PDB file of C-alpha atoms in Angstrom:
ATOM      1  CA  UNK Y   1      29.564 -17.511  -0.771  1.00  0.00           C
ATOM      2  CA  UNK Y   2      26.301 -18.270   1.180  1.00  0.00           C
ATOM      3  CA  UNK Y   3      26.115 -15.061   2.916  1.00  0.00           C
ATOM      4  CA  UNK Y   4      26.599 -13.114  -0.264  1.00  0.00           C
ATOM      5  CA  UNK Y   5      24.067 -15.041  -1.956  1.00  0.00           C
ATOM      6  CA  UNK Y   6      21.537 -14.321   0.962  1.00  0.00           C
ATOM      7  CA  UNK Y   7      22.328 -10.609   0.799  1.00  0.00           C
ATOM      8  CA  UNK Y   8      21.838 -10.687  -3.017  1.00  0.00           C
ATOM      9  CA  UNK Y   9      18.454 -12.386  -2.306  1.00  0.00           C
ATOM     10  CA  UNK Y  10      17.357  -9.821  -0.312  1.00  0.00           C
ATOM     11  CA  UNK Y  11      18.461  -7.007  -2.597  1.00  0.00           C
ATOM     12  CA  UNK Y  12      16.234  -8.588  -5.072  1.00  0.00           C
ATOM     13  CA  UNK Y  13      13.552  -9.124  -2.613  1.00  0.00           C
ATOM     14  CA  UNK Y  14      13.667  -5.204  -1.729  1.00  0.00           C
ATOM     15  CA  UNK Y  15      13.647  -4.374  -5.482  1.00  0.00           C
ATOM     16  CA  UNK Y  16      10.665  -6.333  -6.096  1.00  0.00           C
ATOM     17  CA  UNK Y  17       8.665  -5.266  -3.258  1.00  0.00           C
ATOM     18  CA  UNK Y  18       9.636  -1.547  -4.539  1.00  0.00           C
ATOM     19  CA  UNK Y  19       8.148  -2.234  -7.851  1.00  0.00           C
ATOM     20  CA  UNK Y  20       4.762  -3.715  -6.208  1.00  0.00           C
ATOM     21  CA  UNK Y  21       4.436  -0.728  -4.080  1.00  0.00           C
ATOM     22  CA  UNK Y  22       4.998   1.514  -7.006  1.00  0.00           C
ATOM     23  CA  UNK Y  23       2.128  -0.146  -8.793  1.00  0.00           C
ATOM     24  CA  UNK Y  24      -0.049  -0.045  -5.361  1.00  0.00           C
ATOM     25  CA  UNK Y  25       0.387   3.912  -5.640  1.00  0.00           C
ATOM     26  CA  UNK Y  26      -1.219   3.658  -9.296  1.00  0.00           C
ATOM     27  CA  UNK Y  27      -3.862   1.176  -8.143  1.00  0.00           C
ATOM     28  CA  UNK Y  28      -4.693   3.488  -5.113  1.00  0.00           C
ATOM     29  CA  UNK Y  29      -4.999   6.661  -7.356  1.00  0.00           C
ATOM     30  CA  UNK Y  30      -7.164   4.736  -9.442  1.00  0.00           C
ATOM     31  CA  UNK Y  31      -9.448   3.591  -6.767  1.00  0.00           C
ATOM     32  CA  UNK Y  32      -9.677   7.441  -5.707  1.00  0.00           C
ATOM     33  CA  UNK Y  33     -10.725   8.526  -9.214  1.00  0.00           C
ATOM     34  CA  UNK Y  34     -13.358   5.913  -9.087  1.00  0.00           C
ATOM     35  CA  UNK Y  35     -14.628   7.146  -5.687  1.00  0.00           C
ATOM     36  CA  UNK Y  36     -14.717  10.565  -7.398  1.00  0.00           C
ATOM     37  CA  UNK Y  37     -16.666   9.173 -10.531  1.00  0.00           C
ATOM     38  CA  UNK Y  38     -19.311   7.692  -8.182  1.00  0.00           C
ATOM     39  CA  UNK Y  39     -19.998  11.004  -6.455  1.00  0.00           C
ATOM     40  CA  UNK Y  40     -19.599  12.958  -9.802  1.00  0.00           C
ATOM     41  CA  UNK Y  41     -22.376  15.490  -9.689  1.00  0.00           C
ATOM     42  CA  UNK Y  42     -25.557  14.076 -11.028  1.00  0.00           C
ATOM     43  CA  UNK Y  43     -26.502  11.389  -8.504  1.00  0.00           C
ATOM     44  CA  UNK Y  44     -29.913  12.965  -8.050  1.00  0.00           C
ATOM     45  CA  UNK Y  45     -31.563   9.529  -6.822  1.00  0.00           C
ATOM     46  CA  UNK Y  46     -31.577   7.903  -3.408  1.00  0.00           C
ATOM     47  CA  UNK Y  47     -30.646   4.835  -5.123  1.00  0.00           C
ATOM     48  CA  UNK Y  48     -27.352   6.259  -6.709  1.00  0.00           C
ATOM     49  CA  UNK Y  49     -26.460   8.453  -3.681  1.00  0.00           C
ATOM     50  CA  UNK Y  50     -25.612   5.445  -1.544  1.00  0.00           C
ATOM     51  CA  UNK Y  51     -23.175   3.801  -3.636  1.00  0.00           C
ATOM     52  CA  UNK Y  52     -21.400   7.046  -4.151  1.00  0.00           C
ATOM     53  CA  UNK Y  53     -21.387   7.726  -0.246  1.00  0.00           C
ATOM     54  CA  UNK Y  54     -19.878   4.267   0.087  1.00  0.00           C
ATOM     55  CA  UNK Y  55     -17.309   4.746  -2.382  1.00  0.00           C
ATOM     56  CA  UNK Y  56     -16.484   8.345  -0.855  1.00  0.00           C
ATOM     57  CA  UNK Y  57     -16.349   6.521   2.710  1.00  0.00           C
ATOM     58  CA  UNK Y  58     -13.796   3.787   1.138  1.00  0.00           C
ATOM     59  CA  UNK Y  59     -11.721   6.488  -0.108  1.00  0.00           C
ATOM     60  CA  UNK Y  60     -10.489   7.395   3.359  1.00  0.00           C
ATOM     61  CA  UNK Y  61      -8.631   3.891   3.954  1.00  0.00           C
ATOM     62  CA  UNK Y  62      -7.538   4.111   0.662  1.00  0.00           C
ATOM     63  CA  UNK Y  63      -5.610   7.546   1.278  1.00  0.00           C
ATOM     64  CA  UNK Y  64      -4.215   6.144   4.416  1.00  0.00           C
ATOM     65  CA  UNK Y  65      -3.010   2.922   2.200  1.00  0.00           C
ATOM     66  CA  UNK Y  66      -1.328   5.546  -0.444  1.00  0.00           C
ATOM     67  CA  UNK Y  67       0.588   7.047   2.685  1.00  0.00           C
ATOM     68  CA  UNK Y  68       1.598   3.861   3.924  1.00  0.00           C
ATOM     69  CA  UNK Y  69       2.589   2.695   0.371  1.00  0.00           C
ATOM     70  CA  UNK Y  70       4.835   6.013  -0.262  1.00  0.00           C
ATOM     71  CA  UNK Y  71       6.508   5.291   2.923  1.00  0.00           C
ATOM     72  CA  UNK Y  72       7.184   1.613   2.543  1.00  0.00           C
ATOM     73  CA  UNK Y  73       8.236   2.375  -1.252  1.00  0.00           C
ATOM     74  CA  UNK Y  74      10.869   4.797  -0.182  1.00  0.00           C
ATOM     75  CA  UNK Y  75      12.287   2.500   2.596  1.00  0.00           C
ATOM     76  CA  UNK Y  76      12.314  -0.651   0.328  1.00  0.00           C
ATOM     77  CA  UNK Y  77      14.149   1.635  -2.345  1.00  0.00           C
ATOM     78  CA  UNK Y  78      16.533   2.425   0.141  1.00  0.00           C
ATOM     79  CA  UNK Y  79      17.373  -1.188   1.410  1.00  0.00           C
ATOM     80  CA  UNK Y  80      17.526  -2.202  -2.659  1.00  0.00           C
ATOM     81  CA  UNK Y  81      20.024   0.509  -3.173  1.00  0.00           C
ATOM     82  CA  UNK Y  82      22.468  -0.693  -0.219  1.00  0.00           C
ATOM     83  CA  UNK Y  83      22.817  -3.924   0.980  1.00  0.00           C
ATOM     84  CA  UNK Y  84      19.946  -4.978   3.317  1.00  0.00           C
ATOM     85  CA  UNK Y  85      21.984  -6.684   5.922  1.00  0.00           C
ATOM     86  CA  UNK Y  86      21.191  -7.238   9.233  1.00  0.00           C
ATOM     87  CA  UNK Y  87      22.657  -4.076  10.713  1.00  0.00           C
ATOM     88  CA  UNK Y  88      20.969  -1.886   7.995  1.00  0.00           C
ATOM     89  CA  UNK Y  89      17.915  -3.477   8.823  1.00  0.00           C
ATOM     90  CA  UNK Y  90      18.583  -2.724  12.784  1.00  0.00           C
ATOM     91  CA  UNK Y  91      19.250   1.001  11.763  1.00  0.00           C
ATOM     92  CA  UNK Y  92      16.007   1.139  10.254  1.00  0.00           C
ATOM     93  CA  UNK Y  93      14.063  -0.443  13.038  1.00  0.00           C
ATOM     94  CA  UNK Y  94      15.969   2.090  15.335  1.00  0.00           C
ATOM     95  CA  UNK Y  95      14.748   4.907  13.325  1.00  0.00           C
ATOM     96  CA  UNK Y  96      11.008   3.536  12.985  1.00  0.00           C
ATOM     97  CA  UNK Y  97      10.824   3.007  16.796  1.00  0.00           C
ATOM     98  CA  UNK Y  98      12.240   6.676  17.245  1.00  0.00           C
ATOM     99  CA  UNK Y  99       9.571   7.985  15.433  1.00  0.00           C
ATOM    100  CA  UNK Y 100       6.964   5.444  17.070  1.00  0.00           C
ATOM    101  CA  UNK Y 101       5.916   4.315  13.836  1.00  0.00           C
ATOM    102  CA  UNK Y 102       6.667   0.532  14.740  1.00  0.00           C
ATOM    103  CA  UNK Y 103       6.139  -1.401  18.409  1.00  0.00           C
ATOM    104  CA  UNK Y 104       9.357  -2.874  19.674  1.00  0.00           C
ATOM    105  CA  UNK Y 105       8.063  -6.457  19.380  1.00  0.00           C
ATOM    106  CA  UNK Y 106       8.058  -6.028  15.612  1.00  0.00           C
ATOM    107  CA  UNK Y 107      11.806  -5.121  15.402  1.00  0.00           C
ATOM    108  CA  UNK Y 108      14.363  -7.390  14.113  1.00  0.00           C
ATOM    109  CA  UNK Y 109      12.049  -9.108  11.615  1.00  0.00           C
ATOM    110  CA  UNK Y 110      13.695 -10.780   8.307  1.00  0.00           C
ATOM    111  CA  UNK Y 111      13.311  -9.003   5.194  1.00  0.00           C
ATOM    112  CA  UNK Y 112      11.094 -11.368   3.664  1.00  0.00           C
ATOM    113  CA  UNK Y 113       8.637 -11.242   6.621  1.00  0.00           C
ATOM    114  CA  UNK Y 114       8.963  -7.158   6.164  1.00  0.00           C
ATOM    115  CA  UNK Y 115       7.960  -7.787   2.329  1.00  0.00           C
ATOM    116  CA  UNK Y 116       5.043  -9.678   3.037  1.00  0.00           C
ATOM    117  CA  UNK Y 117       3.756  -7.260   5.051  1.00  0.00           C
ATOM    118  CA  UNK Y 118       4.139  -4.619   2.491  1.00  0.00           C
ATOM    119  CA  UNK Y 119       2.446  -6.728  -0.340  1.00  0.00           C
ATOM    120  CA  UNK Y 120      -0.537  -7.024   2.067  1.00  0.00           C
ATOM    121  CA  UNK Y 121      -0.724  -3.168   1.509  1.00  0.00           C
ATOM    122  CA  UNK Y 122      -0.657  -3.720  -2.283  1.00  0.00           C
ATOM    123  CA  UNK Y 123      -3.520  -6.214  -2.040  1.00  0.00           C
ATOM    124  CA  UNK Y 124      -5.458  -4.131   0.254  1.00  0.00           C
ATOM    125  CA  UNK Y 125      -5.234  -1.323  -1.851  1.00  0.00           C
ATOM    126  CA  UNK Y 126      -6.211  -3.239  -4.995  1.00  0.00           C
ATOM    127  CA  UNK Y 127      -9.311  -4.758  -3.270  1.00  0.00           C
ATOM    128  CA  UNK Y 128     -10.373  -1.174  -2.341  1.00  0.00           C
ATOM    129  CA  UNK Y 129      -9.957  -0.095  -5.664  1.00  0.00           C
ATOM    130  CA  UNK Y 130     -12.026  -2.843  -7.055  1.00  0.00           C
ATOM    131  CA  UNK Y 131     -14.916  -2.007  -4.606  1.00  0.00           C
ATOM    132  CA  UNK Y 132     -14.732   1.532  -5.413  1.00  0.00           C
ATOM    133  CA  UNK Y 133     -14.884   0.667  -9.147  1.00  0.00           C
ATOM    134  CA  UNK Y 134     -17.910  -1.862  -8.647  1.00  0.00           C
ATOM    135  CA  UNK Y 135     -19.667   1.318  -6.592  1.00  0.00           C
ATOM    136  CA  UNK Y 136     -18.806   3.716  -9.338  1.00  0.00           C
ATOM    137  CA  UNK Y 137     -20.690   1.462 -11.790  1.00  0.00           C
ATOM    138  CA  UNK Y 138     -23.428   0.950  -9.744  1.00  0.00           C
ATOM    139  CA  UNK Y 139     -23.854   4.594  -8.810  1.00  0.00           C
ATOM    140  CA  UNK Y 140     -23.847   5.318 -12.725  1.00  0.00           C
ATOM    141  CA  UNK Y 141     -26.295   2.652 -13.753  1.00  0.00           C
ATOM    142  CA  UNK Y 142     -28.609   3.773 -11.006  1.00  0.00           C
ATOM    143  CA  UNK Y 143     -28.442   7.373 -12.227  1.00  0.00           C
TER     144      UNK Y 143
END
């Protein structure tokens, strides 16, 4: 009974993280839109150019986060669809190691630790989006 409870808990963790990563994709897209708004043609003064340039520079890590979020969303969705038991995680680790996407020291982590790592991506994307929004507003105010 205890193993079944843990397996169901892990499945719900995977579902919750999949949802959060889905939201992060929208947050990241909004951040890119804010960067484009900041750089919209019309940044004609030197004062309005620097926030626009900084917003565009922040678009680079935002793009990287969007890629990571998309990959992790697929992986957590697959874990949510099946039972994310240790053999499933072991096969996932083997695939990530084979691709060179994960160092060997990070293999065999429990699902909860993986979930916390994925949620750090969500928070990082949200922080970048807030910065891009503030820079877009500053750029618009300085025009």
